[in-house]
Coordinates of C-alpha atoms in Angstrom, one line a residue:
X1 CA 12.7 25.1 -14.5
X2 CA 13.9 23.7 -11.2
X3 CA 12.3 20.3 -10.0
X4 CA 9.9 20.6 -7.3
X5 CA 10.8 17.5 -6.1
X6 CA 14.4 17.7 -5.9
X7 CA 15.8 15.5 -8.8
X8 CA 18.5 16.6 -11.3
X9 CA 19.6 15.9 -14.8
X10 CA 23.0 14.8 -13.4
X11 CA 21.4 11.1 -12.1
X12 CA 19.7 11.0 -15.2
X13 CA 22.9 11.4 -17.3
X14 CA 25.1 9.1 -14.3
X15 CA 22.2 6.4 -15.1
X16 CA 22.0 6.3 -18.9
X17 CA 25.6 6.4 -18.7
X18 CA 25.9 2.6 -16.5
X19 CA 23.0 1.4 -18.6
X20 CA 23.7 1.7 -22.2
X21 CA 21.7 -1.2 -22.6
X22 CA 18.4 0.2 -21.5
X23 CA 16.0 1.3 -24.5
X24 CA 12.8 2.9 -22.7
X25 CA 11.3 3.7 -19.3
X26 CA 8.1 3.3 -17.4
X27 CA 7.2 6.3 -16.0
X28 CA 4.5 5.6 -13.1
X29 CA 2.7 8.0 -11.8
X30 CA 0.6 6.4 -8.5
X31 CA -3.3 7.4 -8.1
X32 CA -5.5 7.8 -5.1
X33 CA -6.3 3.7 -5.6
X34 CA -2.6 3.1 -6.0
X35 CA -2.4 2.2 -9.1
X36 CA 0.1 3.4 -11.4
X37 CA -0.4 4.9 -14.4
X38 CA 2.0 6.8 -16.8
X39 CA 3.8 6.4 -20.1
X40 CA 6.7 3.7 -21.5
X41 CA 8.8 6.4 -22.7
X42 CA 11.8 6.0 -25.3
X43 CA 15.1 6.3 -24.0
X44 CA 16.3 9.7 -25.7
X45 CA 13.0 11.7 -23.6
X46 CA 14.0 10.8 -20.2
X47 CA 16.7 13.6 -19.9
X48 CA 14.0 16.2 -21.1
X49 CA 11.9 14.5 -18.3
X50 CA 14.6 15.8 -15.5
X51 CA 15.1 19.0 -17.2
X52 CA 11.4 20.1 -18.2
X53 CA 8.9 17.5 -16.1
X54 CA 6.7 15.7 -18.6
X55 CA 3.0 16.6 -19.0
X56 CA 0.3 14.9 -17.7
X57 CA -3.8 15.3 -17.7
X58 CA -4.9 16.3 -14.0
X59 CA -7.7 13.5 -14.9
X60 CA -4.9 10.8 -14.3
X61 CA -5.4 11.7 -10.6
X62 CA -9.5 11.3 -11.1
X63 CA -10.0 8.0 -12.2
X64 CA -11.7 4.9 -10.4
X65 CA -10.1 1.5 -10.1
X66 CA -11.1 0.9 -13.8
X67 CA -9.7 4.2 -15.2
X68 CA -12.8 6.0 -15.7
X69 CA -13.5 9.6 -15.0
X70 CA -15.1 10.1 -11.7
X71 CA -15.8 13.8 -12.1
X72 CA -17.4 14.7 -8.7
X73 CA -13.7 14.6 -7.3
X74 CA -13.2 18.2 -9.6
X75 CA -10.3 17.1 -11.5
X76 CA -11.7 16.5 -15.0
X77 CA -14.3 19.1 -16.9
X78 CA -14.6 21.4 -14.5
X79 CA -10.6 22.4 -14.9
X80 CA -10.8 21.5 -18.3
X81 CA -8.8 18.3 -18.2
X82 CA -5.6 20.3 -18.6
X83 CA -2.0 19.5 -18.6
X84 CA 0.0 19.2 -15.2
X85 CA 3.1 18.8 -14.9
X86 CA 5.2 15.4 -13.4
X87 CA 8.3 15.4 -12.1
X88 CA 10.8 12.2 -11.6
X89 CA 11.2 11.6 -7.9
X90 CA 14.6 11.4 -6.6
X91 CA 16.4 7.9 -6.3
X92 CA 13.6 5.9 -8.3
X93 CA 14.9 5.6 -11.5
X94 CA 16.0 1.8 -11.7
X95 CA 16.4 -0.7 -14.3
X96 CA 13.8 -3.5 -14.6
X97 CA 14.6 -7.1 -14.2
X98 CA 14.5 -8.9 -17.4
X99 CA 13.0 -7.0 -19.8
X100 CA 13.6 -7.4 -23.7
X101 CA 14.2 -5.2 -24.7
X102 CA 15.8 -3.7 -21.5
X103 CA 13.7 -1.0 -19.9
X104 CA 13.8 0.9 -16.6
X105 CA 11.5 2.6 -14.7
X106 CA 11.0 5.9 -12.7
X107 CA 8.3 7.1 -10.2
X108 CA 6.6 10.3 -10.7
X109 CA 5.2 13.2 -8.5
X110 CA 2.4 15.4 -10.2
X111 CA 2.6 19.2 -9.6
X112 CA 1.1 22.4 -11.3
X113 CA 2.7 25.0 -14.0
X114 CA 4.0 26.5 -11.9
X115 CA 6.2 24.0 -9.3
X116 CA 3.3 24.3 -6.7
X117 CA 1.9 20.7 -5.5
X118 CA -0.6 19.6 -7.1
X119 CA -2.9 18.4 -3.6
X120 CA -4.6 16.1 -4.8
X121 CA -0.9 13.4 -5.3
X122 CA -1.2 11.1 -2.4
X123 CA 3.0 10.6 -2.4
X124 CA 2.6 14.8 -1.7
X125 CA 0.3 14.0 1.4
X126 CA 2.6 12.0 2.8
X127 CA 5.5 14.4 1.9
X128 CA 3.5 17.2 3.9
X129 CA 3.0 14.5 7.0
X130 CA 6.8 14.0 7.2
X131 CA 7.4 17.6 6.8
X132 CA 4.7 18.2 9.4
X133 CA 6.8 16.1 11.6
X134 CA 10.1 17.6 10.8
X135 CA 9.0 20.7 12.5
X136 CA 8.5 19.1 15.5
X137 CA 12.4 17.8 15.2
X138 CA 10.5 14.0 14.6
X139 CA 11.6 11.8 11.8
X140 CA 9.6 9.0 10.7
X141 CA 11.3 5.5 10.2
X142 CA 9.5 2.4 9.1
X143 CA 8.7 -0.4 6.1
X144 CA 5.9 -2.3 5.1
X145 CA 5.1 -6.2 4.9
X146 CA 3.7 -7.1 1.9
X147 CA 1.1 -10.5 1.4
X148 CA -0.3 -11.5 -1.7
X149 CA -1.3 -14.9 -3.3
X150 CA -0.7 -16.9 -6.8
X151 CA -3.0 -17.7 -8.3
X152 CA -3.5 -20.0 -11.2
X153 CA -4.6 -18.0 -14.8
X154 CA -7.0 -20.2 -15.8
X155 CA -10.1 -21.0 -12.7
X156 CA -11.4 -24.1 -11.5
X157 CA -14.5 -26.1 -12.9
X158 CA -16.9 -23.8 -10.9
X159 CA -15.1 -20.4 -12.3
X160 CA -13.5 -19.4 -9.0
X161 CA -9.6 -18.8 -9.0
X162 CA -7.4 -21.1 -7.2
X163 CA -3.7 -21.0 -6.5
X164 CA -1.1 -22.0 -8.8
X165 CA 0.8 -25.0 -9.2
X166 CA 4.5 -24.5 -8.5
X167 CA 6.5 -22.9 -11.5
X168 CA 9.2 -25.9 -10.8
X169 CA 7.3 -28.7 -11.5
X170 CA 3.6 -27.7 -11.9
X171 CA 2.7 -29.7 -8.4
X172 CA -0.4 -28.1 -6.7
X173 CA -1.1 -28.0 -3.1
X174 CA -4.4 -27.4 -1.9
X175 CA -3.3 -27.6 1.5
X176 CA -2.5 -24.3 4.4
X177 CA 1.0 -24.8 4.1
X178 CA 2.1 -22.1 6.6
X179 CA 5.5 -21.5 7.3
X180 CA 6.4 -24.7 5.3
X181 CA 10.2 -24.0 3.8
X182 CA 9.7 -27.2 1.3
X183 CA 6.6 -25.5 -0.6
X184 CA 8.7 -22.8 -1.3
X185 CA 11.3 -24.5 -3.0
X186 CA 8.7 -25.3 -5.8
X187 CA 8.5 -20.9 -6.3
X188 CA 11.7 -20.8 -6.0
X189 CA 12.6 -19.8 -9.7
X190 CA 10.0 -17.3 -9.4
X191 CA 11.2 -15.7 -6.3
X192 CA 15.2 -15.9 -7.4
X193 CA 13.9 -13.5 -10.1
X194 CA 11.6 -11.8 -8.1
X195 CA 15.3 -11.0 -5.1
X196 CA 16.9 -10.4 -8.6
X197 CA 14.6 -7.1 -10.0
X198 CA 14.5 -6.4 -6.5
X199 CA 17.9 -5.5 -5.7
X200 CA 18.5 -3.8 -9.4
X201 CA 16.3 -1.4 -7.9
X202 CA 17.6 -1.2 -4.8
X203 CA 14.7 -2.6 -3.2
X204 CA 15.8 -4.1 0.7
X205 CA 13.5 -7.3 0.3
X206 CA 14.3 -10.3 2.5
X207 CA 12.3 -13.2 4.4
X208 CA 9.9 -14.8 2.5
X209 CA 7.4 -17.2 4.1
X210 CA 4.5 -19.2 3.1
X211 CA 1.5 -17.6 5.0
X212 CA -1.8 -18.9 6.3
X213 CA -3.6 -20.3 3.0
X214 CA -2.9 -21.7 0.2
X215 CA -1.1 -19.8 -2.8
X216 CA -0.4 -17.0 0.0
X217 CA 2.9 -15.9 0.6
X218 CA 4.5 -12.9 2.5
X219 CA 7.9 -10.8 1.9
X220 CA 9.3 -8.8 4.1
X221 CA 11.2 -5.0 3.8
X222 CA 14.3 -4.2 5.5
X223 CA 13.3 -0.8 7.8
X224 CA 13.9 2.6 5.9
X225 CA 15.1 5.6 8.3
X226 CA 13.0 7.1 5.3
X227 CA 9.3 6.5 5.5
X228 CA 9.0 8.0 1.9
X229 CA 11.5 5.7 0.7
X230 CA 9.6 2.8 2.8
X231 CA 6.2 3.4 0.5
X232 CA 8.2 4.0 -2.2
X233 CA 9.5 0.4 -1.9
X234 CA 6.2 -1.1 -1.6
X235 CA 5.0 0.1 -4.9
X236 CA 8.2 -0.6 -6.5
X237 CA 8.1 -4.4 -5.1
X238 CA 3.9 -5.1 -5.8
X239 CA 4.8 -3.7 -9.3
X240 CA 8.2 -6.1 -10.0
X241 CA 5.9 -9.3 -8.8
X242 CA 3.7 -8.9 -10.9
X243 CA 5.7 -8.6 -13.8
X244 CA 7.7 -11.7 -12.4
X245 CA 4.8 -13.9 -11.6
X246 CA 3.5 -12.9 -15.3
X247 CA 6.6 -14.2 -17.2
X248 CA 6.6 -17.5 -14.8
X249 CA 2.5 -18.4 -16.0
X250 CA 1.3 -17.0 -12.8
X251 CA -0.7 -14.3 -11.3
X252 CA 0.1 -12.4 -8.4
X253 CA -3.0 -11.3 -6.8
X254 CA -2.9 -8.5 -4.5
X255 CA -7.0 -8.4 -4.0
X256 CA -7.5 -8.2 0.2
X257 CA -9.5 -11.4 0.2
X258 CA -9.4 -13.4 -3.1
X259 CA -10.5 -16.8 -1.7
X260 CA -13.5 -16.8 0.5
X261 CA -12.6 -19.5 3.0
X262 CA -9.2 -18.6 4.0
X263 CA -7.5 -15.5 5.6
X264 CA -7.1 -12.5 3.2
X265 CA -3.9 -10.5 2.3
X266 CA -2.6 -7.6 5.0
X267 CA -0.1 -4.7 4.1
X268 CA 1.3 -4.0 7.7
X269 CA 3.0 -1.0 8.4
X270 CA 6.3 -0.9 10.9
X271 CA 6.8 2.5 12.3
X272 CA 8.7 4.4 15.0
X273 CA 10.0 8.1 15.5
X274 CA 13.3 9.1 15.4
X275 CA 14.5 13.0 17.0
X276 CA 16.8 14.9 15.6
X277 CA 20.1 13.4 17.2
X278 CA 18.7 9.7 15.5
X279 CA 17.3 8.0 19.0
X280 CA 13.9 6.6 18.7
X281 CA 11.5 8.4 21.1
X282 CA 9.5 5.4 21.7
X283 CA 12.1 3.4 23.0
X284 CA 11.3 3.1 27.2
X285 CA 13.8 5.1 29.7
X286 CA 13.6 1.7 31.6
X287 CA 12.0 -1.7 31.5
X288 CA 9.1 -2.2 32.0
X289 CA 7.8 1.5 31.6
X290 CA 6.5 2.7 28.0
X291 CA 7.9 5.8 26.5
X292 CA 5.2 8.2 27.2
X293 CA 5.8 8.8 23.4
X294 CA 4.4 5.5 22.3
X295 CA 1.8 5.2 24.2
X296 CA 0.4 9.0 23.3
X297 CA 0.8 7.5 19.9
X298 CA -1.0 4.7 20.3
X299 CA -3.6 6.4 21.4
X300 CA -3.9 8.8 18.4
X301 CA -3.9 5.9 16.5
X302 CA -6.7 4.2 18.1
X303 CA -8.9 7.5 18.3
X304 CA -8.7 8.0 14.7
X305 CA -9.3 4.8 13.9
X306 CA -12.6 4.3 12.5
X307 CA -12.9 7.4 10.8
X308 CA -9.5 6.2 8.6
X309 CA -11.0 2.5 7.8
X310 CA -11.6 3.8 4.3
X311 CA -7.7 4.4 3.8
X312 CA -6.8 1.2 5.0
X313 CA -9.7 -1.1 3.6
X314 CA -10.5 1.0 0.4
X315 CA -12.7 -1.3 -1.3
X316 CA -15.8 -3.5 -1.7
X317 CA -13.4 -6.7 -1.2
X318 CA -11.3 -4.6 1.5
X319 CA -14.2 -5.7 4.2
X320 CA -14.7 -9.3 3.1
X321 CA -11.1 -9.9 5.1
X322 CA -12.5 -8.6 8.6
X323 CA -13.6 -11.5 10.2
X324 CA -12.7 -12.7 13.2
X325 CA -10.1 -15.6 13.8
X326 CA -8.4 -14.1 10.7
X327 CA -5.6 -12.2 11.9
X328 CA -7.0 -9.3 10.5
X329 CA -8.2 -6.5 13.5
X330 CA -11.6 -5.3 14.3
X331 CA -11.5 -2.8 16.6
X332 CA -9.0 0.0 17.7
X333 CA -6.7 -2.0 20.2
X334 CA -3.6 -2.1 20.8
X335 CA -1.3 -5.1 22.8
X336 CA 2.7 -6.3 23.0
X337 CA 3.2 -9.4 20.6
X338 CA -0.1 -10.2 19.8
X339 CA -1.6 -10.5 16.6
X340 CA -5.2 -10.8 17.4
X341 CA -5.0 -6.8 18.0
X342 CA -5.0 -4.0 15.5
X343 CA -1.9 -2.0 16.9
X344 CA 1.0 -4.2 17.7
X345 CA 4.1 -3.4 19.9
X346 CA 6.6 -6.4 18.4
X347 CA 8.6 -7.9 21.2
X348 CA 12.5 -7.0 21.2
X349 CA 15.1 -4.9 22.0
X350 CA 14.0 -1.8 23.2
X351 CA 16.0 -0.1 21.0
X352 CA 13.9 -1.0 17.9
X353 CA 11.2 0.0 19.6
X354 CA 8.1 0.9 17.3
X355 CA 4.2 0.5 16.4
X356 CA 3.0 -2.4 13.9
X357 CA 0.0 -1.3 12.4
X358 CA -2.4 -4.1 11.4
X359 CA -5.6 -2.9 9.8
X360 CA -4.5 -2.4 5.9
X361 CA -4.7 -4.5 3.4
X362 CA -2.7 -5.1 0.5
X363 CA -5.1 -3.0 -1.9
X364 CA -4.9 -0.2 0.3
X365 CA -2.7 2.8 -1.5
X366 CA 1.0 2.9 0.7
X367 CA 1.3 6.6 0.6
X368 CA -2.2 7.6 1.8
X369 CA -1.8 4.5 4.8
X370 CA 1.2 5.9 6.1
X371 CA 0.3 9.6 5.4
X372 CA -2.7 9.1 7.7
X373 CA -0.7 6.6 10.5
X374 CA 1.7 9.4 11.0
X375 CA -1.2 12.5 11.2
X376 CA -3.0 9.9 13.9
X377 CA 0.5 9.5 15.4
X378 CA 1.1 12.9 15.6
X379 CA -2.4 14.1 16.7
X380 CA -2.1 11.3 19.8
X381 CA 1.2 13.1 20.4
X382 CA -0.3 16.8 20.6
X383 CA -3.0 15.8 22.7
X384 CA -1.3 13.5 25.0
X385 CA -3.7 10.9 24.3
X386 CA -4.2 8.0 26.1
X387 CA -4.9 4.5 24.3
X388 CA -6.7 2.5 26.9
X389 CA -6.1 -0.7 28.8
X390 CA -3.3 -3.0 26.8
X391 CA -5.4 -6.1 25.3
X392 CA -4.0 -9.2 26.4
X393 CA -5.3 -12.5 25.2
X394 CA -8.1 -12.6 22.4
X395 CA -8.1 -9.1 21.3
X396 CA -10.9 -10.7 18.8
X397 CA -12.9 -11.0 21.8
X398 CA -12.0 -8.3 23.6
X399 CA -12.7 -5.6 20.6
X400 CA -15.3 -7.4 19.0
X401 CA -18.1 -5.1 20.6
X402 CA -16.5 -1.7 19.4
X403 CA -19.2 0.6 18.3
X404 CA -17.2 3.1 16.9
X405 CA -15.6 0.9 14.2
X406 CA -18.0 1.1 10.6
X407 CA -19.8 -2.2 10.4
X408 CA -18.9 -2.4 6.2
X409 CA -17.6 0.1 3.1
X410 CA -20.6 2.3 3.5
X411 CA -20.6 3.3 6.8
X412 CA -16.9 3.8 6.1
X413 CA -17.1 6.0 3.2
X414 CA -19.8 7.7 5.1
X415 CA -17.1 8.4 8.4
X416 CA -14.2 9.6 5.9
X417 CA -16.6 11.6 4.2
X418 CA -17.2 13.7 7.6
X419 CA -14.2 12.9 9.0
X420 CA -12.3 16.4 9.9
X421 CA -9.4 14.4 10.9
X422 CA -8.8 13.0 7.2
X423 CA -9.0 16.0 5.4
X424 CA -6.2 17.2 7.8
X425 CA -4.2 14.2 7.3
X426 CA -4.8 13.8 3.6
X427 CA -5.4 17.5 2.8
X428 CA -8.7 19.3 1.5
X429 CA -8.4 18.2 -2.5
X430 CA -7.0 14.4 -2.2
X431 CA -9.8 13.8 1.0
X432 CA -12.6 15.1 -1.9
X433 CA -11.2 13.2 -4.6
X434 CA -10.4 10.2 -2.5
X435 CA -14.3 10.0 -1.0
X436 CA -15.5 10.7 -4.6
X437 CA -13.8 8.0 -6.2
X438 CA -14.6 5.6 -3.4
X439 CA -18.2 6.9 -4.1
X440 CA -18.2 6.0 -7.6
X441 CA -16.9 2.5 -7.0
X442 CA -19.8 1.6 -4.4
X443 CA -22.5 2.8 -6.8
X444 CA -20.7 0.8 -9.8
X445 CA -20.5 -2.4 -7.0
X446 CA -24.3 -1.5 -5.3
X447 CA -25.8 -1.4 -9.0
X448 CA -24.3 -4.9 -10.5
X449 CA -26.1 -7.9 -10.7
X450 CA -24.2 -10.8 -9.7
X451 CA -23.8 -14.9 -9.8
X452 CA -24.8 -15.1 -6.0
X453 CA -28.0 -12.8 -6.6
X454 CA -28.8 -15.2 -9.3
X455 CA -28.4 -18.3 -7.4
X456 CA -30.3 -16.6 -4.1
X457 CA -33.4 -15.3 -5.7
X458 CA -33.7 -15.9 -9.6
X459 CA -36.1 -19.2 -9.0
X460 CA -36.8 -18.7 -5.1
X461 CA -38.4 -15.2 -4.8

């Protein structure tokens, strides 16, 4: 059978060929949460992989942030928890930075029996956005910025985590050191091996900064002409830091707001439209004057704002970073080279022209972020819609009145849920299974008892 996706035996063959040394493969298939789950597969199966696709429950796709079933989304008894199939995705399969023994790894797309999509694979909404796109001879270009902290293993006296002690010499900082080159050096072993997996697997990661709290820290993407090959690096590079901060006695967290009193962890996205001949439509004619095509994009962004919070802030913790004075937005504005908005137009050369968008955090799924930023893009675009007034100044200020934003997870489960804009941009099946799963996790978060209820009301009420 023909892969639906594109790939051929001949790269696996040309790979196991330069990598002799390599004995299995992860193969990663990524859920609606964006977690990947799969198989480690033995070296001799992965050219049966590119010739047949390798089967896979249609449950896989069903499952909360735990792994349990969540079976309102459809996918597990009432289709009998059947076999799918999954099929590699062209230009993944990479070797993993030292492993022992050597392993590689290989990103997978799910589809049925039959080659047809399987709807409910957020990498295939964003495959339909592009393509969506395409037709209109538009040709999205962009890359992410990912933040994360790391964090200690073990917690501190009062059981709360707290960042790690450099992997050099063990020295811990409790300090905001922001920007500070010297508190790198003590990671640096960690993030030589951390530029290391990355480029054997072709991953563009550059700048690295310390960012605004302690044990935070922020790498940067080179832009991808390919916005599928954009989210595919973000997976790819969460995935490789974790497994490097593990072997260095670490943990890379990649929770949106691990440590109460200091700014959480962002996932922005870059993006910008290319036409067919290559020239960026939202470059200006002249300066001064915004291409029409930017600002009809902003404004599809900032209409479909709050009905999309759930994408970009999935989860119970996802909220806990929207507060203000945190460089994290809260309401649908937009501004040039100001980070106290949610939709940023960087300052530059024109030519490089495009739309920083700030709401997501890091625990937000890639695929489903930029699948929706494109369908808002491209609905602004349609309807020639205009974003408003640029916010200059405190945008926290300015927005922080916005009535049409949800207040907190519910209300934003409750606008996805009735949200005919998502289930265009993420498609009918992956909008129900999405809402379910988010479903399931608020009743597994509304129903626990925790520390903070105890020390509220156990002695006082």
């Amino acid at each position: 059978m023909t892969s639906p996706t594109g790939s051929t035996a001949d790269e696996a063959k040309a790979f196991l060929e330069a990598h002799p040394e390599i004995e299995a493969f992860d193969i990663v298939l990524t859920d609606a949460n964006g977690i990947g789950r799969g198989k480690i597969i033995r070296r001799h199966e992965l050219m049966g992989i590119y010739e047949s696709g390798r089967h896979l429950p249609i449950s896989i796709l069903g499952l909360d942030i735990t792994g349990e079933d969540v079976h309102e989304t459809g996918l597990i008894w009432d289709s009998g928890d059947g076999d799918l199939r999954a099929w590699p995705i062209p230009g993944t399969l990479k070797p993993l930075h030292a492993t022992n023994p050597p392993r590689g790894q290989l990103l997978m797309s799910m589809f049925h029996l039959d080659g047809a999509p399987m709807t409910s694979d957020p990498r295939l909404a964003l495959v339909r956005q592009v393509e969506a796109l395409a037709v209109k001879g538009l040709h999205p270009a962009g890359a992410f910025e990912l933040e994360f902290f790391l964090l200690a293993n073990e917690r501190d006296a009062e059981g709360r985590v707290q960042p790690a002690g450099a992997v050099l010499d063990g020295r811990k900082s409790g300090k905001t050191e922001v920007y500070s080159v010297d508190h790198l050096h003590g990671m640096e072993p960690l993030f030589s091996d951390i530029y290391a997996a990355a480029k054997a697997q072709g991953i563009p990661a550059e700048t690295v900064i310390s960012e605004y709290a302690p044990g935070q820290y922020e790498l940067t993407l080179h832009y991808r002409k390919d916005i599928l090959q954009a989210a595919d690096d973000l997976l790819m590079l969460k995935r490789l830091v974790r497994m490097q901060a593990r072997r260095h006695g670490v943990t890379a967290c990649f929770m949106a707001k691990p440590i109460e009193k200091y700014a959480g962890s962002g996932m922005h996205l870059h993006v910008s439209l290319q036409d067919d001949a290559g020239k960026n439509v939202f470059t200006e004619a002249k300066e001064g004057a915004w291409s029409p095509a930017l600002l009809h994009a902003l404004g599809g962004l900032a209409e479909t704002m709050a009905e999309s919070m759930l994408v970009f802030a999935p989860h119970a913790n996802s909220w806990r970073r929207f507060v203000s004075q945190s460089y994290a937005p809260v309401a649908p504005t937009w501004g040039v080279n100001n980070r106290s908005v949610a939709l940023r137009v960087p300052a530059g050369d024109a030519r490089n022209r495009r739309i920083e968008h700030r709401p997501s955090g890091v625990d937000a799924n890639p695929y489903l972020v930029a699948a929706t930023v494109l369908a808002g893009i491209a609905k602004g675009l349609d309807e020639k819609l205009d974003p408003g007034p640029e916010t200059t100044g405190n945008g926290y200020e300015q927005g922080a009145s916005s009535s049409s934003m949800p207040a907190d997870w519910r209300s934003a489960i409750e606008a996805a849920k009735g949200s005919s804009f998502l289930k265009q941009a993420l498609g009918e099946d992956l909008h129900r299974t999405f809402v379910a799963i988010k479903e399931a996790e608020l009743f597994r978060v509304a129903r626990t008892v925790s520390e903070l209820d105890y020390h509220l009301y156990l002695h006082e009420v």
